[in-house]
PDB file of C-alpha atoms in Angstrom:
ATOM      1  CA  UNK A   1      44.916 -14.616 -12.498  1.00  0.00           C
ATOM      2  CA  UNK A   2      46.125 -12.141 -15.085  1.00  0.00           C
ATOM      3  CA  UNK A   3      46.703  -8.718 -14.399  1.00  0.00           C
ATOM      4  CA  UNK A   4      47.707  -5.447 -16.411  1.00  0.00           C
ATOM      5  CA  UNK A   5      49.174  -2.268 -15.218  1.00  0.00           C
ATOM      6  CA  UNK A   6      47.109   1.114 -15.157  1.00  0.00           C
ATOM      7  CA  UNK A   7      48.294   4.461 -14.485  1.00  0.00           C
ATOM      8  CA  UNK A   8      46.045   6.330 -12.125  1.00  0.00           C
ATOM      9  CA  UNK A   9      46.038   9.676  -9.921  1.00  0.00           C
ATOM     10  CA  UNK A  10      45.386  10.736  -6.639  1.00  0.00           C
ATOM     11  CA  UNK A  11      45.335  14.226  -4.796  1.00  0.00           C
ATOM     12  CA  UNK A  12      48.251  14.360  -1.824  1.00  0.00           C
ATOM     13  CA  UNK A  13      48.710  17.682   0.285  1.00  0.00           C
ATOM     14  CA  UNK A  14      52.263  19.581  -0.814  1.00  0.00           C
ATOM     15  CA  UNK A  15      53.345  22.635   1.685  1.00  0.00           C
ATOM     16  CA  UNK A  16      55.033  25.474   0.024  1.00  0.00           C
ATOM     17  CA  UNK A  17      56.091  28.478   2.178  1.00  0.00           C
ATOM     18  CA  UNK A  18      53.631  27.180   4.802  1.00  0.00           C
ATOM     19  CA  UNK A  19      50.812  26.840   2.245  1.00  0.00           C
ATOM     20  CA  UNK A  20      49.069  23.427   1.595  1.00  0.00           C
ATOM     21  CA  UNK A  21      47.615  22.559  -1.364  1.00  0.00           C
ATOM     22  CA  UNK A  22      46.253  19.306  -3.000  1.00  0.00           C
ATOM     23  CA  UNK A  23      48.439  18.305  -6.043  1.00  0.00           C
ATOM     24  CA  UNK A  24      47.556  15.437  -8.723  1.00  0.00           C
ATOM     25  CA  UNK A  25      50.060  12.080  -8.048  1.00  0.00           C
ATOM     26  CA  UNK A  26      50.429   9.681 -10.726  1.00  0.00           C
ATOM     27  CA  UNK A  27      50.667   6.154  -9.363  1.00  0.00           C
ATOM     28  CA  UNK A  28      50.354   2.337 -10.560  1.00  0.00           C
ATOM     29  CA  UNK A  29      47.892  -0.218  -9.724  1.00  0.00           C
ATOM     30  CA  UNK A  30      47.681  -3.716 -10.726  1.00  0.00           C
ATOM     31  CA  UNK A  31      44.165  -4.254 -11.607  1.00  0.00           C
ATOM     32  CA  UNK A  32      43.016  -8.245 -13.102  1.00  0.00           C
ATOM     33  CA  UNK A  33      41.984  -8.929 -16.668  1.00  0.00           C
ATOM     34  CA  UNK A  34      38.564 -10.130 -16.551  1.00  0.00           C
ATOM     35  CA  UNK A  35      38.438 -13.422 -19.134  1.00  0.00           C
ATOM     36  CA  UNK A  36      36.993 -12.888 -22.154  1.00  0.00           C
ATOM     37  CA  UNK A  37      33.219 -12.857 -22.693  1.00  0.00           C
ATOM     38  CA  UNK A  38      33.113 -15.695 -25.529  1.00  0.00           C
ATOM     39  CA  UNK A  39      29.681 -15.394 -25.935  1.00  0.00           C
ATOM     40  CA  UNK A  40      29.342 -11.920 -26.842  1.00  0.00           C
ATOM     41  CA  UNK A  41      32.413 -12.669 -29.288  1.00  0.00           C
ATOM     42  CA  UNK A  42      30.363 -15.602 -30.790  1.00  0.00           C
ATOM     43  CA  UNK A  43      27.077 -13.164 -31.081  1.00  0.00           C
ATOM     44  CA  UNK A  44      29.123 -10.171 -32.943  1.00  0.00           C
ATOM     45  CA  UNK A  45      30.712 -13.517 -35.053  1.00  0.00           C
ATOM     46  CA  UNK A  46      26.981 -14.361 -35.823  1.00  0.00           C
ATOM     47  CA  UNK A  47      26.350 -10.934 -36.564  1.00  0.00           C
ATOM     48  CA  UNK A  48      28.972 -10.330 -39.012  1.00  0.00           C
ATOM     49  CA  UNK A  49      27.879 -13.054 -40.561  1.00  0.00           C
ATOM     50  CA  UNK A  50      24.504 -12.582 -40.850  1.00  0.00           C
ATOM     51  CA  UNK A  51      25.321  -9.201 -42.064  1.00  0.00           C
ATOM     52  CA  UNK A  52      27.907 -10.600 -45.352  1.00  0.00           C
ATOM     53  CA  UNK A  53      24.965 -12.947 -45.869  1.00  0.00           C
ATOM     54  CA  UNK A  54      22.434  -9.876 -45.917  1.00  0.00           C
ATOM     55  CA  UNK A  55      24.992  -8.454 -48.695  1.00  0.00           C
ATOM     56  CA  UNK A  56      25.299 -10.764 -50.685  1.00  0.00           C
ATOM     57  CA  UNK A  57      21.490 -11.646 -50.775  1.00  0.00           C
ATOM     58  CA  UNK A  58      20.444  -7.919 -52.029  1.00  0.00           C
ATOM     59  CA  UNK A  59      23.421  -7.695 -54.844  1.00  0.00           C
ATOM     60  CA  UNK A  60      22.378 -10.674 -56.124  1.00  0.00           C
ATOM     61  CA  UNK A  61      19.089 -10.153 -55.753  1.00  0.00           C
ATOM     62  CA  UNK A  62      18.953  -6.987 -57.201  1.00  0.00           C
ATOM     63  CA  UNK A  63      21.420  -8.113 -60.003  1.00  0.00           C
ATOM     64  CA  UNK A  64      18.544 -10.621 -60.884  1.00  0.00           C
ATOM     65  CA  UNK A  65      15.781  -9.070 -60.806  1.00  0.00           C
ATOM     66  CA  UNK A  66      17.212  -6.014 -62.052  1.00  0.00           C
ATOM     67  CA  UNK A  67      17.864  -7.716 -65.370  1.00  0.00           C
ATOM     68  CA  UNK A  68      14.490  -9.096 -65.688  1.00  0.00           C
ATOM     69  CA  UNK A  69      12.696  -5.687 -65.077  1.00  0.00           C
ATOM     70  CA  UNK A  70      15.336  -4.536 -68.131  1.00  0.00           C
ATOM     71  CA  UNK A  71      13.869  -6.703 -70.509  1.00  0.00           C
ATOM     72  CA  UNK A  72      10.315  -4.427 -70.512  1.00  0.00           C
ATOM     73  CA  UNK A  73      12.054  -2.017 -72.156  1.00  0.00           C
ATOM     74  CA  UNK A  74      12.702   0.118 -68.611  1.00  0.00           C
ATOM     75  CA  UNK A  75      16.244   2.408 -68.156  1.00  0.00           C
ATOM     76  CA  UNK A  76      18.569   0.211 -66.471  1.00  0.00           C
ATOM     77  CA  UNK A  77      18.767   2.617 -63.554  1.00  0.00           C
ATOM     78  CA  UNK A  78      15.019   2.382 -62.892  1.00  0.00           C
ATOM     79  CA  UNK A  79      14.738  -0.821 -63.319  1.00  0.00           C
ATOM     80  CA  UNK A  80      17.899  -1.821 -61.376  1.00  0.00           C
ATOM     81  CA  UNK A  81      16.739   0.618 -58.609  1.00  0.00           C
ATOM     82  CA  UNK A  82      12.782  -1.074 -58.212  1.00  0.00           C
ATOM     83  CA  UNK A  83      14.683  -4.575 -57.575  1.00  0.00           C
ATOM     84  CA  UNK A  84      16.066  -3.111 -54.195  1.00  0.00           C
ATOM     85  CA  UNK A  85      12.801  -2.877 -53.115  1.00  0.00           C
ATOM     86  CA  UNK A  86      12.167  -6.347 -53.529  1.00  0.00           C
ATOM     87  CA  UNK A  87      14.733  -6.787 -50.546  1.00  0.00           C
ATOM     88  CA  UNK A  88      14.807  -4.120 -49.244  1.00  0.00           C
ATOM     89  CA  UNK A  89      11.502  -4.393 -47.910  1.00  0.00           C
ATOM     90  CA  UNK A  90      11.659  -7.776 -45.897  1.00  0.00           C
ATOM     91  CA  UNK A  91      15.315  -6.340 -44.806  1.00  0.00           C
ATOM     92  CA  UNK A  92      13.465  -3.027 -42.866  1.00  0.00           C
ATOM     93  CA  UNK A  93      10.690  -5.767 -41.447  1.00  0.00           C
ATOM     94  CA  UNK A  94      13.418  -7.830 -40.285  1.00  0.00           C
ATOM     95  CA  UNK A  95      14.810  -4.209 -38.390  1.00  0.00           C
ATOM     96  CA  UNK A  96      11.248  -3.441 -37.007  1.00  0.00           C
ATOM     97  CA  UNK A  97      11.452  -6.947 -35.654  1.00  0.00           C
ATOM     98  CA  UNK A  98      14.591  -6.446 -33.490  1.00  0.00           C
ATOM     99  CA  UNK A  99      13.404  -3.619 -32.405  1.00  0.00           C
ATOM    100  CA  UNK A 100       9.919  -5.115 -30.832  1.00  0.00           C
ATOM    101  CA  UNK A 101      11.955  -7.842 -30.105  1.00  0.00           C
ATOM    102  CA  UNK A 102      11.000  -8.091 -26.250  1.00  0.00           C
ATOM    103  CA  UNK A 103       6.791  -7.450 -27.265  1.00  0.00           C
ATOM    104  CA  UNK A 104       6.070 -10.884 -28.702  1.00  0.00           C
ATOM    105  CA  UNK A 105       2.316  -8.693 -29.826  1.00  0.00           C
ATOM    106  CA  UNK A 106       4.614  -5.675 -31.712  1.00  0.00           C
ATOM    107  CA  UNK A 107       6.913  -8.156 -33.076  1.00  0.00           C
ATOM    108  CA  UNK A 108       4.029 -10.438 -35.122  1.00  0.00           C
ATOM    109  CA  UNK A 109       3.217  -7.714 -37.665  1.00  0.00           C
ATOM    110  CA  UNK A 110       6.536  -6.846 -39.315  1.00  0.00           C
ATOM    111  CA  UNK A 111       6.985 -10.916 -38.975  1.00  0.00           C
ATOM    112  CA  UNK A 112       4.509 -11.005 -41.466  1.00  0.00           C
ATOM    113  CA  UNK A 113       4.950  -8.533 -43.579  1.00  0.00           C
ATOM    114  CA  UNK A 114       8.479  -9.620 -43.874  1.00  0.00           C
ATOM    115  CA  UNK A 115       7.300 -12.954 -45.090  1.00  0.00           C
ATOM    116  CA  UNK A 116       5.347 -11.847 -47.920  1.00  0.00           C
ATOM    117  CA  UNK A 117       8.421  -9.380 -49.124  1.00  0.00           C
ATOM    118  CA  UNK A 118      10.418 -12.495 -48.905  1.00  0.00           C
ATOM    119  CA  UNK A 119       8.123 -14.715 -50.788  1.00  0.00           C
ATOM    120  CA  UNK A 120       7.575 -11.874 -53.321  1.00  0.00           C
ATOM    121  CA  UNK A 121      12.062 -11.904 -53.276  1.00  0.00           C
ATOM    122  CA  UNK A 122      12.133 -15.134 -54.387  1.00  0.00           C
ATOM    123  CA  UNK A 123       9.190 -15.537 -57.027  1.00  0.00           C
ATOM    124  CA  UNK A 124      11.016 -11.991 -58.584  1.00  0.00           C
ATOM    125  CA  UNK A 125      14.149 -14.053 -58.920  1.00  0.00           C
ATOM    126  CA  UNK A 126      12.982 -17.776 -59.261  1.00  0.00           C
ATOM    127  CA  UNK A 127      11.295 -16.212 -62.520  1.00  0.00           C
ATOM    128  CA  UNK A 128      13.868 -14.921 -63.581  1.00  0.00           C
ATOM    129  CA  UNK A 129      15.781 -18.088 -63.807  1.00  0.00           C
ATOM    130  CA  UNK A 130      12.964 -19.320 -65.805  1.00  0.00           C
ATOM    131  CA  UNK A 131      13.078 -16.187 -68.526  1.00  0.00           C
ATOM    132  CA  UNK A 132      16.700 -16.977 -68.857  1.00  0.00           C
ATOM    133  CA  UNK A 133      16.893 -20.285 -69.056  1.00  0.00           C
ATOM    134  CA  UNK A 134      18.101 -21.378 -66.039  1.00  0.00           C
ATOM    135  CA  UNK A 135      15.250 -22.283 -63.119  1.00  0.00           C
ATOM    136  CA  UNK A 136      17.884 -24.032 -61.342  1.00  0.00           C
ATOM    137  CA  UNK A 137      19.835 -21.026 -60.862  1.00  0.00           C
ATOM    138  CA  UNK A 138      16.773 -18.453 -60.164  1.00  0.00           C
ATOM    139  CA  UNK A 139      15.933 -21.305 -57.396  1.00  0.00           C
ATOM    140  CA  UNK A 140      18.981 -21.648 -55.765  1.00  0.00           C
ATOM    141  CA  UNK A 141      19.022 -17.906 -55.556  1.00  0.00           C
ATOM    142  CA  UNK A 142      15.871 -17.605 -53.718  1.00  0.00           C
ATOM    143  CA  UNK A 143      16.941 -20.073 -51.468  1.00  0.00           C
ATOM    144  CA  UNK A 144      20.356 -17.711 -50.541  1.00  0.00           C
ATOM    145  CA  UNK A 145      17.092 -15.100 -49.466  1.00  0.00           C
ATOM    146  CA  UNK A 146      15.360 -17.755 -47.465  1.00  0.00           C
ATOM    147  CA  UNK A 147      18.172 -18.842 -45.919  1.00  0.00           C
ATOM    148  CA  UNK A 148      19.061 -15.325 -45.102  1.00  0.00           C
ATOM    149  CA  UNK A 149      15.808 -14.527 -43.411  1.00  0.00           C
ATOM    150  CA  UNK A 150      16.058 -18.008 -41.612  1.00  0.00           C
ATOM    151  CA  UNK A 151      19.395 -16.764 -39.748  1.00  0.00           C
ATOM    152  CA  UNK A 152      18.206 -13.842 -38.799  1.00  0.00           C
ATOM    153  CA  UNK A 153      15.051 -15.440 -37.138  1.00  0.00           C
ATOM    154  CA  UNK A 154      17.091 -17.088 -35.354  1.00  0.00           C
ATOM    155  CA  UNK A 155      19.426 -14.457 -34.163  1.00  0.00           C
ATOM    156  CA  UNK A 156      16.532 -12.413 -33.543  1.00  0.00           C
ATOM    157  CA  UNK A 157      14.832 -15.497 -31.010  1.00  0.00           C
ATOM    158  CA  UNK A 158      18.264 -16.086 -29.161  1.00  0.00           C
ATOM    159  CA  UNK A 159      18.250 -12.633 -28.354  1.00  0.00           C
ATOM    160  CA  UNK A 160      14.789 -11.823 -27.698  1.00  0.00           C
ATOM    161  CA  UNK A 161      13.678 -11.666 -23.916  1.00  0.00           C
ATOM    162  CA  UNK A 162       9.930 -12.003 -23.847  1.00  0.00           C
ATOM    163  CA  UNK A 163       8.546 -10.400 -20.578  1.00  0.00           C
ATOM    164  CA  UNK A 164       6.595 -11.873 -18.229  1.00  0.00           C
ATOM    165  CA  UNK A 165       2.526 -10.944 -18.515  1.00  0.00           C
ATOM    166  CA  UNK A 166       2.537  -8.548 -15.543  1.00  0.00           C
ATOM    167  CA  UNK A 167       5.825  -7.363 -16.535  1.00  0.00           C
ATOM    168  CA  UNK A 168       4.627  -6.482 -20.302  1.00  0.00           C
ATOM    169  CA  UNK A 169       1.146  -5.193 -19.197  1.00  0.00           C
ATOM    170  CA  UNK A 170       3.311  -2.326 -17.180  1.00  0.00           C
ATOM    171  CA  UNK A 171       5.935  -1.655 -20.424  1.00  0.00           C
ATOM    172  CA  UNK A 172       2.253  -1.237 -22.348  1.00  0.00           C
ATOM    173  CA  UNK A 173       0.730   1.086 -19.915  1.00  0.00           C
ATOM    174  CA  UNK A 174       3.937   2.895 -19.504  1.00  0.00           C
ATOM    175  CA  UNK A 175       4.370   3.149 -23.274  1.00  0.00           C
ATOM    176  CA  UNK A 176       0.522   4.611 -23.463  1.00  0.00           C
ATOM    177  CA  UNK A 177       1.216   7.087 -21.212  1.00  0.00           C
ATOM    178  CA  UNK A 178       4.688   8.317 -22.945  1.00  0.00           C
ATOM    179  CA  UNK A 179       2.891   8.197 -25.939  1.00  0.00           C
ATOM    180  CA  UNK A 180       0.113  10.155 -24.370  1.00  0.00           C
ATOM    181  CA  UNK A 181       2.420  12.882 -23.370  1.00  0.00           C
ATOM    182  CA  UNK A 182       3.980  12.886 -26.964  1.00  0.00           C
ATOM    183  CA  UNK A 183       0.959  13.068 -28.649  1.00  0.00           C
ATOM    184  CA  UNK A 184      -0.379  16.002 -26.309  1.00  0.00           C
ATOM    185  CA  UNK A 185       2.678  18.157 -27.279  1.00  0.00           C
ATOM    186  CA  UNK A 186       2.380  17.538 -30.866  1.00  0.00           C
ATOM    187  CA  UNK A 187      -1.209  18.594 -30.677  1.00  0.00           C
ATOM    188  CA  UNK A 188      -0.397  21.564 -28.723  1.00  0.00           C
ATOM    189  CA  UNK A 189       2.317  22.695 -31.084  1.00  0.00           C
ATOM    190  CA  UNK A 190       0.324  22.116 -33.911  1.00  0.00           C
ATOM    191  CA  UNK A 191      -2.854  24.266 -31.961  1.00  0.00           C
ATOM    192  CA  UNK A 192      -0.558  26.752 -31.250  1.00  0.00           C
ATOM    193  CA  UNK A 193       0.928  27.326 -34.861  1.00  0.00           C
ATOM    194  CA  UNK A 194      -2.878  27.617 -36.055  1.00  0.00           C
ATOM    195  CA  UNK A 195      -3.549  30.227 -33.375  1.00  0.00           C
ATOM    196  CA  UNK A 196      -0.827  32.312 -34.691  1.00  0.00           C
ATOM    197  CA  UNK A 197      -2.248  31.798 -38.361  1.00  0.00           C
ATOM    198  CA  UNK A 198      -6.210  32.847 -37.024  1.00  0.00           C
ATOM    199  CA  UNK A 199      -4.838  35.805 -35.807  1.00  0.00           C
ATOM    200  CA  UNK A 200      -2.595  37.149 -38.168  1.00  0.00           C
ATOM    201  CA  UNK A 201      -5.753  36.452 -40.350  1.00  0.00           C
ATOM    202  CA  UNK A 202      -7.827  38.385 -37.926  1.00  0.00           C
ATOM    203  CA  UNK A 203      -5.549  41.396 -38.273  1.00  0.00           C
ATOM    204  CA  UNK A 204      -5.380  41.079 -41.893  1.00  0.00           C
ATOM    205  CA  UNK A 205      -9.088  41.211 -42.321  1.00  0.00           C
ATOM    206  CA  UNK A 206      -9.145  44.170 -39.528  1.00  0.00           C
ATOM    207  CA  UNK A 207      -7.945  46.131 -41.690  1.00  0.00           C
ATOM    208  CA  UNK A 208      -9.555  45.735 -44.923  1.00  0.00           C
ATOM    209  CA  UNK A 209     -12.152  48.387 -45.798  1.00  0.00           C
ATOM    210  CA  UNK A 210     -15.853  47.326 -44.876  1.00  0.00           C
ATOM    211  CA  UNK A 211     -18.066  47.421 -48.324  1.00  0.00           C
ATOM    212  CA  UNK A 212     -21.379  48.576 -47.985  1.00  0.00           C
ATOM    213  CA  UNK A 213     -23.846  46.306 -48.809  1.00  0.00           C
ATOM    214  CA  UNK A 214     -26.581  49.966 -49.457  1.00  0.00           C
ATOM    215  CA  UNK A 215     -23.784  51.151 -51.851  1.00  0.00           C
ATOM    216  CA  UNK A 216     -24.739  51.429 -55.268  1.00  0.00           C
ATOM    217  CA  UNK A 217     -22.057  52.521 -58.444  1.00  0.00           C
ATOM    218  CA  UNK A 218     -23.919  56.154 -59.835  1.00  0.00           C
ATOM    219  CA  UNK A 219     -25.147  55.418 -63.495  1.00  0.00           C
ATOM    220  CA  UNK A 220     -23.090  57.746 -65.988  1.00  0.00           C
ATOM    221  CA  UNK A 221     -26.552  59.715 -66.643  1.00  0.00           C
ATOM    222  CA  UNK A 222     -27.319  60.096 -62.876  1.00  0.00           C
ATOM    223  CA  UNK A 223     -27.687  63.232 -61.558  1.00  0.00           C
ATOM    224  CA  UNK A 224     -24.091  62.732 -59.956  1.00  0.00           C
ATOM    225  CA  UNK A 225     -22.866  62.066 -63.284  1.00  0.00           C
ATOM    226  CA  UNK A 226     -20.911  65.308 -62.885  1.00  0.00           C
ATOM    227  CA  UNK A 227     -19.460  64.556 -59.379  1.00  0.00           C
ATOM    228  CA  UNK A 228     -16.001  62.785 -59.410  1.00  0.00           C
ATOM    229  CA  UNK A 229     -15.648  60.037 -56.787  1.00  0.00           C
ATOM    230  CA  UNK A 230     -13.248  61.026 -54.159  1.00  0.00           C
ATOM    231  CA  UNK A 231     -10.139  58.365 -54.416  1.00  0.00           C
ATOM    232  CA  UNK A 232      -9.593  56.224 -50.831  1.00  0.00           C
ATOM    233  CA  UNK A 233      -6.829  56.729 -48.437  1.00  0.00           C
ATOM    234  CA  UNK A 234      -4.086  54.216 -49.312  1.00  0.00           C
ATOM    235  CA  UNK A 235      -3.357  51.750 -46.318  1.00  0.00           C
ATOM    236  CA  UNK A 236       0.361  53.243 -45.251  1.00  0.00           C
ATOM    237  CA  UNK A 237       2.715  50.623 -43.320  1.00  0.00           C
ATOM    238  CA  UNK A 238       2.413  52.561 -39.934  1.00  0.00           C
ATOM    239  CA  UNK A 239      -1.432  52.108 -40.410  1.00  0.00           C
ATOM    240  CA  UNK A 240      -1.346  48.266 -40.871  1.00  0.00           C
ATOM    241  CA  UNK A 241       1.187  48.038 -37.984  1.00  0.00           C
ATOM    242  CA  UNK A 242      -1.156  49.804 -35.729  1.00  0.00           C
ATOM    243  CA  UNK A 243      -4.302  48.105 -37.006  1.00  0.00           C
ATOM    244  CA  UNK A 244      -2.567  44.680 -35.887  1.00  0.00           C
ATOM    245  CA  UNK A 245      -1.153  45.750 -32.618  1.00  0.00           C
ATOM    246  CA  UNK A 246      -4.991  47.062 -31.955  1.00  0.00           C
ATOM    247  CA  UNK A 247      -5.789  43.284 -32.640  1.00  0.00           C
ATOM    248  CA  UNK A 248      -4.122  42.299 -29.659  1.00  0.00           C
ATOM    249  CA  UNK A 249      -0.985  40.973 -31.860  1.00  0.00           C
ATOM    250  CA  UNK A 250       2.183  41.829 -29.827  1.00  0.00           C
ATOM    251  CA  UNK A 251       5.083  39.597 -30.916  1.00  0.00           C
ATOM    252  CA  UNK A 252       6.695  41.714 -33.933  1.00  0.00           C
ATOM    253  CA  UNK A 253       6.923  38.594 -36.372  1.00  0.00           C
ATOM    254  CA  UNK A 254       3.035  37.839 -35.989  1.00  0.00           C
ATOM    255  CA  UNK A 255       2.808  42.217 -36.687  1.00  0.00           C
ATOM    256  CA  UNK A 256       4.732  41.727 -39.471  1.00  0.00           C
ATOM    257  CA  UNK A 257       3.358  39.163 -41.368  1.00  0.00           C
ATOM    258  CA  UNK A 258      -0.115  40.361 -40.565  1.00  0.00           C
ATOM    259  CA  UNK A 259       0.393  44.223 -41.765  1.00  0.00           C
ATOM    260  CA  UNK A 260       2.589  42.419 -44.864  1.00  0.00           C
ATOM    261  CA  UNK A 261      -0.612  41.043 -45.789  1.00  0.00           C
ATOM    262  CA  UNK A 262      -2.986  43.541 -45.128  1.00  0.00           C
ATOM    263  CA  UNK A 263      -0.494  45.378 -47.642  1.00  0.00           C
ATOM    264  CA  UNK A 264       0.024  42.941 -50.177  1.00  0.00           C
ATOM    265  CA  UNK A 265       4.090  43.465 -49.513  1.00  0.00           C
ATOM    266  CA  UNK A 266       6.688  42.675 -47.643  1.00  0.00           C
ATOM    267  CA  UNK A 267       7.781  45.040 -44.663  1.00  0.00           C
ATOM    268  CA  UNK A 268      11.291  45.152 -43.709  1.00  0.00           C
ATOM    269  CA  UNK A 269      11.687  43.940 -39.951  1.00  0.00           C
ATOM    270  CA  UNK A 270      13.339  46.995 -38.727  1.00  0.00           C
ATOM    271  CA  UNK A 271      10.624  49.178 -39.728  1.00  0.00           C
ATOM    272  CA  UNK A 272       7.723  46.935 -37.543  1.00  0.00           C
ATOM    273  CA  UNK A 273      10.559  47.313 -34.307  1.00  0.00           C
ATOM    274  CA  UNK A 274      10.249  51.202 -35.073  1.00  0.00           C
ATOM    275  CA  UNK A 275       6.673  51.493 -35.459  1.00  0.00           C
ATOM    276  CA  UNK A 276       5.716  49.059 -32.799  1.00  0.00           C
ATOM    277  CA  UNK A 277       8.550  50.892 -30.491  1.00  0.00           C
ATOM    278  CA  UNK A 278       6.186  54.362 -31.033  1.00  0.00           C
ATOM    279  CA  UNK A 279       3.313  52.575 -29.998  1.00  0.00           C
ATOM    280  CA  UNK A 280       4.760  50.661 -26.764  1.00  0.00           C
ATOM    281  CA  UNK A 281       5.678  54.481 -25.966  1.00  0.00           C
ATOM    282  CA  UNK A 282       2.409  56.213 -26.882  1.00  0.00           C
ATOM    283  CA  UNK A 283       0.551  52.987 -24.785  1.00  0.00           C
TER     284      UNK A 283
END
């Protein structure tokens, strides 16, 4: 058995003077090499070569069907940027497959949509072989997609680890209930955010003026033609401040954006902490 050398420590006692205290001692152990794991070498082989094939695959495809999208008269960059999409698209199914990899139910819809990318791949580039002349190239080159998608299926089944019924019927519930508890916070956050908006909206409208429904404008020959309307109170800043904090607001952002729009303008932070600082003292 082979073995390698590591450096390791360890706390001894060392007396000083009578004190004792626990020091760090560097020592060497000889510790066995474990073999080496030739299947996971063989897997991240596969990998890598699944990977170069992957490459090679969208380049070319894109390259193809790039050049056909070109010839309607569509900037290069456009068209050269749709044709990713082309592979793209069955690439991400093919990563939403090894991810659902161990729910054989999760796993059958980005199997399928996959495919039909794929098969939309290789009609892209099979006709554009045919607009240039050369179907036997455009066909070979679908093939290098097909074959790519072939490899990684079956990757994907050597390392896929279907569960047992019971087994899988647990992940599910346990997923529903994680889920659950995601969903319930979102909601929540989402209530919560609207709560803040109702009552900033409350305070807003709190302190607009109430218009009398009885009021009537004077006609200029009235008899209180003569009589000059008197001109309203402007809304001041501490007024809006207090008007919201009488609305129950208390947090100074919710103040401030409520008085801000009960004033059409902005109000400067430090002026809400003054105001609302008067009022905590006068409450």
């Amino acid at each position: 058995m082979r073995t390698r050398t590591e450096r390791r420590e360890r706390l001894v006692p060392h007396t000083v003077d009578g004190q004792t205290e626990l020091v760090p001692e560097p020592y060497d152990i000889e510790v066995p090499i474990p073999p080496r794991d030739w299947d996971h070498i063989v897997l991240i082989a596969a990998l890598g070569i699944v990977g170069a094939g992957l490459l090679i695959v969208v380049v070319w495809s894109t390259a193809s069907i790039g050049e056909l999208l070109v010839r309607t008269d569509v900037a290069a960059v456009v068209a050269y940027g749709a044709a990713t999409g082309f592979s793209l698209g069955w690439i991400v199914c093919m990563a939403l497959e090894w991810l659902a990899r161990y729910d054989p139910v999760r796993v059958r819809r980005p199997r399928k949509a996959g495919h039909v990318f794929l098969a939309a791949d290789m009609a892209a580039v099979c006709v554009h072989g045919w607009v240039a002349d050369s179907l036997k190239v455009g066909i070979i080159g679908a093939v290098l997609s097909g074959g790519a998608k072939a490899l990684w299926t079956l990757l994907l089944d050597h390392q896929a680890a279907p569960l047992d019924p019971r087994t899988q019927q647990w992940v599910n519930i346990r997923r529903g209930k994680i889920g659950g508890r995601l969903a319930l916070a979102a909601s929540l956050r989402q209530l919560g955010r609207v709560e803040k908006q109702a009552l900033a909206l409350e305070g807003a409208l709190r302190s607009m003026p109430d218009a009398s429904p009885d009021e009537q404008p004077n006609p200029a020959d009235g008899p209180d033609a003569a009589v000059l309307p008197m001109a309203r109170t402007p809304l001041t800043t501490k007024d809006a401040v207090r008007t919201a904090w009488d609305s129950g607001l208390r947090d100074e952002d919710q103040i401030r954006r409520a008085a801000s729009g009960a004033l059409g303008k902005a109000i400067s932070p430090d002026t809400v902490s003054r105001y609302v600082r008067a009022l905590k003292v006068g409450a």
